[in-house]
Amino acid sequence: MPELPEVETIVRSLSSIIIGTEILSTKLLWEKSLAAPSPESFSPLIINQTIENITRRGKYIHLHLTSVHLFVHLRMSGDLLVYPKPYTPGKHDRLLLELNNGKYLIFNDTRKFGRVWLTLHPEDVIGNLGPEPLDQNFSAQDLFKALQSKHRSIKPLLLDQSFIAGLGNIYTDEALHISGIHPLRISDTITYIEALNLFSAIRTVLLEGIEHNGASIDWVYRGGNFQNYFRVYGRENELCSTCGTKISKITVGQRGTHFCQKCQENKI
DNA sequence: AGGGAAACCCGAACGC
DNA sequence: TGCGTTCGGGTTTCCC
């Protein structure tokens, strides 16, 4: 899953190493990791292309090549790694790109959930994503209006990438706790003041996550050390740092959901 | 429209 | 010890 902060960390750490390099050859070790195009057209399209830039949109990593776009979604257990040559592919390596700087860029994914796209049209991959929560052009007023326009439980709504991009299970639980909103609260009952608080809480947890280079939770979900600062995620039966109430865990939309019954009382 | 569930995957962790 | 089961992550798809 890496969420926005983990992906942001990966993009930052890779940029100085791979920007400006050229792709010399490819090795696709697990065909299904390539969502598009077909394996036959993949290599001809990507070989001899230069990596002009690497950016992030939602949880997608966007490699801007000379005349095509390569997108990587890590889902839960994926990782993008750089190793020097010579290199023997590891058990969970799915795609190797040989670069002209003496290194390989490697898409590694233990659980085979992650996907890679190569396309001429970025919108085909990221066209349905909602606003970037850290974008200067995205405001609390925008969030309030969007919440008003839907009649859905807030947690699944925040996880919906077409509503807002980049939030996953961890940062959603954290943001709802900070803003004192129950995960089952219906979106259009959220007041303007609460929307302001939610907006600021989303930015707070994402920026904190980035500051700590993301979180590491499962042995396949690797990032920085933000897990040491979680307020509710993964802390069921521990005490809420704000009020001392035992943190609850329920299931919402098939997802483990952690919250404080006192700080996040369900209103309306 | 929105909720619920299944499917996609793997291996750690658990239960017996 | 060894086996079988459960779990969790993000997204898509399908069904009610």
mmCIF file of C-alpha atoms (C1' of nucleotides) in Angstrom:
data_model
loop_
_atom_site.group_PDB
_atom_site.id
_atom_site.type_symbol
_atom_site.label_atom_id
_atom_site.label_comp_id
_atom_site.label_asym_id
_atom_site.label_seq_id
_atom_site.Cartn_x
_atom_site.Cartn_y
_atom_site.Cartn_z
ATOM 1 C CA MET A 1 0.000 0.000 0.000
ATOM 2 C CA PRO A 2 2.519 2.509 0.624
ATOM 3 C CA GLU A 3 0.397 5.597 1.016
ATOM 4 C CA LEU A 4 1.284 9.131 0.002
ATOM 5 C CA PRO A 5 4.172 9.719 2.461
ATOM 6 C CA GLU A 6 5.886 6.416 1.697
ATOM 7 C CA VAL A 7 5.571 6.991 -2.046
ATOM 8 C CA GLU A 8 6.807 10.562 -1.668
ATOM 9 C CA THR A 9 9.846 9.255 0.204
ATOM 10 C CA ILE A 10 10.635 6.748 -2.524
ATOM 11 C CA VAL A 11 10.298 9.401 -5.234
ATOM 12 C CA ARG A 12 12.623 11.758 -3.370
ATOM 13 C CA SER A 13 15.262 9.123 -2.745
ATOM 14 C CA LEU A 14 15.256 7.889 -6.330
ATOM 15 C CA SER A 15 15.286 11.239 -8.091
ATOM 16 C CA SER A 16 18.969 12.058 -7.737
ATOM 17 C CA ILE A 17 19.979 8.553 -8.822
ATOM 18 C CA ILE A 18 17.855 7.921 -11.876
ATOM 19 C CA ILE A 19 16.966 11.287 -13.410
ATOM 20 C CA GLY A 20 18.911 11.734 -16.619
ATOM 21 C CA THR A 21 19.684 8.055 -17.076
ATOM 22 C CA GLU A 22 18.761 6.040 -20.110
ATOM 23 C CA ILE A 23 17.059 2.652 -20.106
ATOM 24 C CA LEU A 24 19.204 0.080 -21.883
ATOM 25 C CA SER A 25 17.206 -3.110 -21.486
ATOM 26 C CA THR A 26 14.264 -4.622 -19.638
ATOM 27 C CA LYS A 27 13.580 -7.916 -17.949
ATOM 28 C CA LEU A 28 9.964 -8.723 -17.081
ATOM 29 C CA LEU A 29 10.015 -11.458 -14.449
ATOM 30 C CA TRP A 30 6.294 -11.623 -13.742
ATOM 31 C CA GLU A 31 4.093 -10.798 -16.713
ATOM 32 C CA LYS A 32 1.001 -9.789 -14.788
ATOM 33 C CA SER A 33 2.813 -6.919 -13.093
ATOM 34 C CA LEU A 34 2.618 -5.144 -16.450
ATOM 35 C CA ALA A 35 -0.909 -3.754 -16.641
ATOM 36 C CA ALA A 36 -0.199 -2.124 -20.030
ATOM 37 C CA PRO A 37 0.848 -2.385 -22.767
ATOM 38 C CA SER A 38 1.440 -5.963 -23.881
ATOM 39 C CA PRO A 39 4.837 -7.471 -23.038
ATOM 40 C CA GLU A 40 5.736 -7.467 -26.753
ATOM 41 C CA SER A 41 5.239 -3.731 -27.165
ATOM 42 C CA PHE A 42 6.709 -2.825 -23.772
ATOM 43 C CA SER A 43 10.396 -3.234 -24.550
ATOM 44 C CA PRO A 44 10.441 -1.423 -27.914
ATOM 45 C CA LEU A 45 8.603 1.527 -26.367
ATOM 46 C CA ILE A 46 10.860 1.903 -23.350
ATOM 47 C CA ILE A 47 14.348 0.994 -24.553
ATOM 48 C CA ASN A 48 16.633 3.979 -25.261
ATOM 49 C CA GLN A 49 14.241 6.319 -23.481
ATOM 50 C CA THR A 50 15.708 8.750 -20.964
ATOM 51 C CA ILE A 51 14.172 9.232 -17.519
ATOM 52 C CA GLU A 52 13.570 12.976 -17.652
ATOM 53 C CA ASN A 53 11.813 13.268 -14.291
ATOM 54 C CA ILE A 54 10.155 11.327 -11.490
ATOM 55 C CA THR A 55 7.064 12.664 -9.714
ATOM 56 C CA ARG A 56 4.130 11.429 -7.667
ATOM 57 C CA ARG A 57 0.368 11.658 -8.258
ATOM 58 C CA GLY A 58 -1.682 10.111 -5.470
ATOM 59 C CA LYS A 59 0.011 6.799 -4.765
ATOM 60 C CA TYR A 60 1.294 6.479 -8.335
ATOM 61 C CA ILE A 61 4.967 6.965 -9.136
ATOM 62 C CA HIS A 62 5.292 8.760 -12.473
ATOM 63 C CA LEU A 63 8.465 8.333 -14.504
ATOM 64 C CA HIS A 64 8.513 10.894 -17.293
ATOM 65 C CA LEU A 65 10.435 9.297 -20.157
ATOM 66 C CA THR A 66 11.493 10.974 -23.377
ATOM 67 C CA SER A 67 8.255 10.260 -25.212
ATOM 68 C CA VAL A 68 6.240 7.901 -22.978
ATOM 69 C CA HIS A 69 5.088 7.750 -19.360
ATOM 70 C CA LEU A 70 5.852 4.913 -16.966
ATOM 71 C CA PHE A 71 3.623 4.591 -13.890
ATOM 72 C CA VAL A 72 4.234 2.325 -10.921
ATOM 73 C CA HIS A 73 1.672 1.565 -8.212
ATOM 74 C CA LEU A 74 3.218 -0.276 -5.254
ATOM 75 C CA ARG A 75 -0.076 -1.288 -3.605
ATOM 76 C CA MET A 76 0.760 -3.028 -0.345
ATOM 77 C CA SER A 77 4.075 -4.769 -0.707
ATOM 78 C CA GLY A 78 5.750 -3.193 -3.718
ATOM 79 C CA ASP A 79 9.057 -1.353 -3.702
ATOM 80 C CA LEU A 80 11.262 0.449 -6.195
ATOM 81 C CA LEU A 81 14.928 -0.318 -5.647
ATOM 82 C CA VAL A 82 18.241 0.563 -7.246
ATOM 83 C CA TYR A 83 21.097 -1.944 -7.239
ATOM 84 C CA PRO A 84 24.487 -1.776 -8.935
ATOM 85 C CA LYS A 85 25.497 -4.257 -11.614
ATOM 86 C CA PRO A 86 26.134 -7.074 -11.633
ATOM 87 C CA TYR A 87 22.859 -8.094 -10.028
ATOM 88 C CA THR A 88 21.062 -11.415 -9.732
ATOM 89 C CA PRO A 89 17.278 -10.978 -9.569
ATOM 90 C CA GLY A 90 15.774 -11.711 -6.160
ATOM 91 C CA LYS A 91 12.793 -13.914 -5.434
ATOM 92 C CA HIS A 92 10.223 -11.118 -5.505
ATOM 93 C CA ASP A 93 11.660 -8.967 -8.284
ATOM 94 C CA ARG A 94 9.012 -8.430 -10.970
ATOM 95 C CA LEU A 95 10.628 -6.010 -13.417
ATOM 96 C CA LEU A 96 14.235 -4.947 -13.999
ATOM 97 C CA LEU A 97 15.235 -1.861 -15.969
ATOM 98 C CA GLU A 98 18.907 -1.697 -16.853
ATOM 99 C CA LEU A 99 20.142 1.901 -16.710
ATOM 100 C CA ASN A 100 23.187 3.457 -18.356
ATOM 101 C CA ASN A 101 24.628 4.565 -14.992
ATOM 102 C CA GLY A 102 25.735 1.073 -14.042
ATOM 103 C CA LYS A 103 22.602 0.302 -12.045
ATOM 104 C CA TYR A 104 19.291 -1.500 -12.258
ATOM 105 C CA LEU A 105 15.958 0.054 -11.342
ATOM 106 C CA ILE A 106 13.966 -2.807 -9.861
ATOM 107 C CA PHE A 107 10.265 -3.193 -9.204
ATOM 108 C CA ASN A 108 10.032 -5.697 -6.368
ATOM 109 C CA ASP A 109 6.694 -6.871 -4.965
ATOM 110 C CA THR A 110 6.299 -9.794 -2.550
ATOM 111 C CA ARG A 111 2.530 -10.062 -2.848
ATOM 112 C CA LYS A 112 2.155 -9.370 -6.560
ATOM 113 C CA PHE A 113 -0.425 -6.634 -6.038
ATOM 114 C CA GLY A 114 1.543 -3.788 -7.550
ATOM 115 C CA ARG A 115 1.264 -2.834 -11.216
ATOM 116 C CA VAL A 116 3.229 -0.980 -13.888
ATOM 117 C CA TRP A 117 1.824 0.930 -16.863
ATOM 118 C CA LEU A 118 3.597 2.346 -19.888
ATOM 119 C CA THR A 119 1.453 4.770 -21.846
ATOM 120 C CA LEU A 120 1.452 7.768 -24.142
ATOM 121 C CA HIS A 121 -1.511 9.207 -22.273
ATOM 122 C CA PRO A 122 -1.078 9.798 -18.515
ATOM 123 C CA GLU A 123 -4.798 10.439 -18.135
ATOM 124 C CA ASP A 124 -5.478 6.784 -18.922
ATOM 125 C CA VAL A 125 -3.804 5.883 -15.630
ATOM 126 C CA ILE A 126 -4.257 8.838 -13.298
ATOM 127 C CA GLY A 127 -7.217 10.609 -14.906
ATOM 128 C CA ASN A 128 -9.731 9.570 -12.266
ATOM 129 C CA LEU A 129 -7.760 10.686 -9.234
ATOM 130 C CA GLY A 130 -9.201 13.304 -6.930
ATOM 131 C CA PRO A 131 -7.326 16.398 -5.732
ATOM 132 C CA GLU A 132 -3.881 16.244 -4.142
ATOM 133 C CA PRO A 133 -4.320 16.948 -0.448
ATOM 134 C CA LEU A 134 -1.018 18.842 -0.249
ATOM 135 C CA ASP A 135 -1.628 20.889 -3.381
ATOM 136 C CA GLN A 136 -1.698 24.631 -2.703
ATOM 137 C CA ASN A 137 -4.752 24.890 -4.912
ATOM 138 C CA PHE A 138 -6.738 22.461 -2.763
ATOM 139 C CA SER A 139 -8.496 24.314 0.040
ATOM 140 C CA ALA A 140 -10.564 23.511 3.115
ATOM 141 C CA GLN A 141 -13.516 25.066 1.322
ATOM 142 C CA ASP A 142 -13.013 22.612 -1.529
ATOM 143 C CA LEU A 143 -13.040 19.720 0.939
ATOM 144 C CA PHE A 144 -16.168 21.009 2.684
ATOM 145 C CA LYS A 145 -18.023 21.368 -0.622
ATOM 146 C CA ALA A 146 -16.959 17.896 -1.702
ATOM 147 C CA LEU A 147 -18.123 16.392 1.601
ATOM 148 C CA GLN A 148 -21.475 18.151 1.214
ATOM 149 C CA SER A 149 -21.909 16.753 -2.275
ATOM 150 C CA LYS A 150 -21.780 13.144 -1.032
ATOM 151 C CA HIS A 151 -23.852 11.140 1.411
ATOM 152 C CA ARG A 152 -21.351 8.514 2.471
ATOM 153 C CA SER A 153 -19.513 7.307 5.553
ATOM 154 C CA ILE A 154 -16.448 9.478 5.914
ATOM 155 C CA LYS A 155 -13.829 6.758 6.152
ATOM 156 C CA PRO A 156 -14.613 4.893 2.912
ATOM 157 C CA LEU A 157 -15.036 8.287 1.246
ATOM 158 C CA LEU A 158 -11.529 9.409 2.257
ATOM 159 C CA LEU A 159 -10.158 6.098 1.022
ATOM 160 C CA ASP A 160 -11.829 6.642 -2.355
ATOM 161 C CA GLN A 161 -8.968 7.811 -4.595
ATOM 162 C CA SER A 162 -11.350 9.656 -6.910
ATOM 163 C CA PHE A 163 -12.548 11.750 -3.952
ATOM 164 C CA ILE A 164 -9.087 12.644 -2.627
ATOM 165 C CA ALA A 165 -5.813 11.126 -3.780
ATOM 166 C CA GLY A 166 -3.195 9.435 -1.661
ATOM 167 C CA LEU A 167 -4.914 8.552 1.599
ATOM 168 C CA GLY A 168 -4.890 4.901 2.697
ATOM 169 C CA ASN A 169 -5.965 3.080 5.821
ATOM 170 C CA ILE A 170 -3.290 4.420 8.156
ATOM 171 C CA TYR A 171 -3.406 8.122 7.448
ATOM 172 C CA THR A 172 -7.202 8.120 7.220
ATOM 173 C CA ASP A 173 -7.567 6.682 10.723
ATOM 174 C CA GLU A 174 -4.981 9.134 12.011
ATOM 175 C CA ALA A 175 -6.585 12.171 10.372
ATOM 176 C CA LEU A 176 -10.054 11.274 11.653
ATOM 177 C CA HIS A 177 -8.713 10.917 15.180
ATOM 178 C CA ILE A 178 -6.955 14.267 15.123
ATOM 179 C CA SER A 179 -10.072 15.986 13.826
ATOM 180 C CA GLY A 180 -12.388 14.175 16.255
ATOM 181 C CA ILE A 181 -14.627 12.694 13.576
ATOM 182 C CA HIS A 182 -16.131 9.201 13.850
ATOM 183 C CA PRO A 183 -15.203 6.943 10.894
ATOM 184 C CA LEU A 184 -18.885 6.206 10.207
ATOM 185 C CA ARG A 185 -19.964 9.845 10.229
ATOM 186 C CA ILE A 186 -22.013 10.675 7.128
ATOM 187 C CA SER A 187 -20.107 13.158 4.995
ATOM 188 C CA ASP A 188 -22.836 15.743 4.477
ATOM 189 C CA THR A 189 -23.468 16.071 8.213
ATOM 190 C CA ILE A 190 -19.921 17.294 8.761
ATOM 191 C CA THR A 191 -19.950 20.968 9.711
ATOM 192 C CA TYR A 192 -17.799 23.623 8.148
ATOM 193 C CA ILE A 193 -15.688 23.877 11.299
ATOM 194 C CA GLU A 194 -15.211 20.106 11.347
ATOM 195 C CA ALA A 195 -14.222 20.153 7.677
ATOM 196 C CA LEU A 196 -11.603 22.789 8.467
ATOM 197 C CA ASN A 197 -10.258 20.560 11.211
ATOM 198 C CA LEU A 198 -10.277 17.509 8.965
ATOM 199 C CA PHE A 199 -8.497 19.407 6.210
ATOM 200 C CA SER A 200 -5.777 20.511 8.565
ATOM 201 C CA ALA A 201 -5.528 17.028 10.145
ATOM 202 C CA ILE A 202 -5.049 15.405 6.735
ATOM 203 C CA ARG A 203 -2.205 17.778 5.931
ATOM 204 C CA THR A 204 -0.705 17.334 9.389
ATOM 205 C CA VAL A 205 -0.529 13.535 9.244
ATOM 206 C CA LEU A 206 0.747 13.501 5.668
ATOM 207 C CA LEU A 207 3.465 16.058 6.406
ATOM 208 C CA GLU A 208 4.410 14.250 9.618
ATOM 209 C CA GLY A 209 4.587 11.012 7.681
ATOM 210 C CA ILE A 210 6.825 12.559 5.035
ATOM 211 C CA GLU A 211 9.011 14.095 7.734
ATOM 212 C CA HIS A 212 9.593 10.601 9.160
ATOM 213 C CA ASN A 213 10.098 9.073 5.684
ATOM 214 C CA GLY A 214 6.803 7.232 5.969
ATOM 215 C CA ALA A 215 5.880 4.318 8.189
ATOM 216 C CA SER A 216 6.926 0.675 8.429
ATOM 217 C CA ILE A 217 4.248 -1.738 9.629
ATOM 218 C CA ASP A 218 4.257 -5.172 8.051
ATOM 219 C CA TRP A 219 7.585 -6.739 7.098
ATOM 220 C CA VAL A 220 6.660 -5.961 3.454
ATOM 221 C CA TYR A 221 5.488 -2.402 4.122
ATOM 222 C CA ARG A 222 8.743 -0.567 4.551
ATOM 223 C CA GLY A 223 9.312 3.107 5.013
ATOM 224 C CA GLY A 224 10.600 5.282 7.797
ATOM 225 C CA ASN A 225 9.610 5.317 11.455
ATOM 226 C CA PHE A 226 6.307 7.178 11.507
ATOM 227 C CA GLN A 227 4.675 4.077 13.019
ATOM 228 C CA ASN A 228 6.212 5.169 16.325
ATOM 229 C CA TYR A 229 4.017 8.240 16.230
ATOM 230 C CA PHE A 230 0.655 6.643 15.368
ATOM 231 C CA ARG A 231 -2.165 7.931 17.540
ATOM 232 C CA VAL A 232 -4.684 5.143 16.836
ATOM 233 C CA TYR A 233 -3.622 2.937 13.920
ATOM 234 C CA GLY A 234 -2.612 -0.524 15.148
ATOM 235 C CA ARG A 235 -3.117 0.530 18.789
ATOM 236 C CA GLU A 236 -6.400 -1.185 19.674
ATOM 237 C CA ASN A 237 -6.791 -1.653 23.448
ATOM 238 C CA GLU A 238 -4.055 0.873 24.133
ATOM 239 C CA LEU A 239 -5.063 4.170 25.689
ATOM 240 C CA CYS A 240 -5.906 7.277 23.685
ATOM 241 C CA SER A 241 -3.141 9.822 24.170
ATOM 242 C CA THR A 242 -5.717 12.604 24.283
ATOM 243 C CA CYS A 243 -8.296 11.302 26.767
ATOM 244 C CA GLY A 244 -7.084 7.942 28.097
ATOM 245 C CA THR A 245 -9.991 5.934 26.671
ATOM 246 C CA LYS A 246 -9.230 2.492 25.262
ATOM 247 C CA ILE A 247 -8.804 2.668 21.500
ATOM 248 C CA SER A 248 -11.397 0.641 19.587
ATOM 249 C CA LYS A 249 -11.029 -1.392 16.415
ATOM 250 C CA ILE A 250 -13.993 -2.033 14.138
ATOM 251 C CA THR A 251 -14.415 -3.004 10.499
ATOM 252 C CA VAL A 252 -15.580 -0.328 8.070
ATOM 253 C CA GLY A 253 -15.826 -1.117 4.377
ATOM 254 C CA GLN A 254 -13.795 -4.293 4.900
ATOM 255 C CA ARG A 255 -10.985 -2.309 6.494
ATOM 256 C CA GLY A 256 -9.623 -2.414 10.011
ATOM 257 C CA THR A 257 -10.564 0.934 11.558
ATOM 258 C CA HIS A 258 -9.035 2.348 14.724
ATOM 259 C CA PHE A 259 -10.587 5.192 16.674
ATOM 260 C CA CYS A 260 -11.340 6.621 20.110
ATOM 261 C CA GLN A 261 -14.993 6.376 21.115
ATOM 262 C CA LYS A 262 -14.726 9.449 23.284
ATOM 263 C CA CYS A 263 -12.707 11.800 21.055
ATOM 264 C CA GLN A 264 -14.574 10.611 17.975
ATOM 265 C CA GLU A 265 -18.138 10.371 19.201
ATOM 266 C CA ASN A 266 -20.581 9.761 16.376
ATOM 267 C CA LYS A 267 -22.823 12.788 15.933
ATOM 268 C CA ILE A 268 -26.105 12.917 13.962
ATOM 269 C "C1'" DA B 1 -25.810 6.203 -5.412
ATOM 270 C "C1'" DG B 2 -23.776 3.672 -2.181
ATOM 271 C "C1'" DG B 3 -22.841 -0.546 0.479
ATOM 272 C "C1'" DG B 4 -21.080 -5.140 0.703
ATOM 273 C "C1'" DA B 5 -18.408 -8.787 -0.804
ATOM 274 C "C1'" DA B 6 -15.259 -11.171 -3.620
ATOM 275 C "C1'" DA B 7 -11.113 -11.332 -6.167
ATOM 276 C "C1'" DC B 8 -6.327 -10.546 -6.704
ATOM 277 C "C1'" DC B 9 -1.567 -12.351 -3.679
ATOM 278 C "C1'" DC B 10 1.802 -13.895 -0.170
ATOM 279 C "C1'" DG B 11 3.861 -15.330 4.014
ATOM 280 C "C1'" DA B 12 3.770 -14.302 8.951
ATOM 281 C "C1'" DA B 13 1.297 -15.430 12.775
ATOM 282 C "C1'" DC B 14 -1.961 -17.944 14.949
ATOM 283 C "C1'" DG B 15 -4.822 -22.133 16.524
ATOM 284 C "C1'" DC B 16 -4.960 -26.800 17.346
ATOM 285 C "C1'" DT C 1 6.444 -30.330 15.215
ATOM 286 C "C1'" DG C 2 3.386 -29.751 11.715
ATOM 287 C "C1'" DC C 3 -0.472 -28.739 9.652
ATOM 288 C "C1'" DG C 4 -4.459 -25.728 8.339
ATOM 289 C "C1'" DT C 5 -6.523 -21.157 8.828
ATOM 290 C "C1'" DT C 6 -6.612 -16.251 9.258
ATOM 291 C "C1'" DC C 7 -5.070 -11.847 8.272
ATOM 292 C "C1'" DG C 8 -3.910 -7.415 5.931
ATOM 293 C "C1'" DG C 9 -2.723 -4.101 2.435
ATOM 294 C "C1'" DG C 10 -5.256 -1.069 -2.287
ATOM 295 C "C1'" DT C 11 -8.073 -1.402 -6.081
ATOM 296 C "C1'" DT C 12 -11.417 -3.224 -9.339
ATOM 297 C "C1'" DT C 13 -15.479 -5.508 -10.299
ATOM 298 C "C1'" DC C 14 -19.797 -7.245 -9.601
ATOM 299 C "C1'" DC C 15 -24.104 -7.684 -7.255
ATOM 300 C "C1'" DC C 16 -27.922 -5.889 -4.272
#
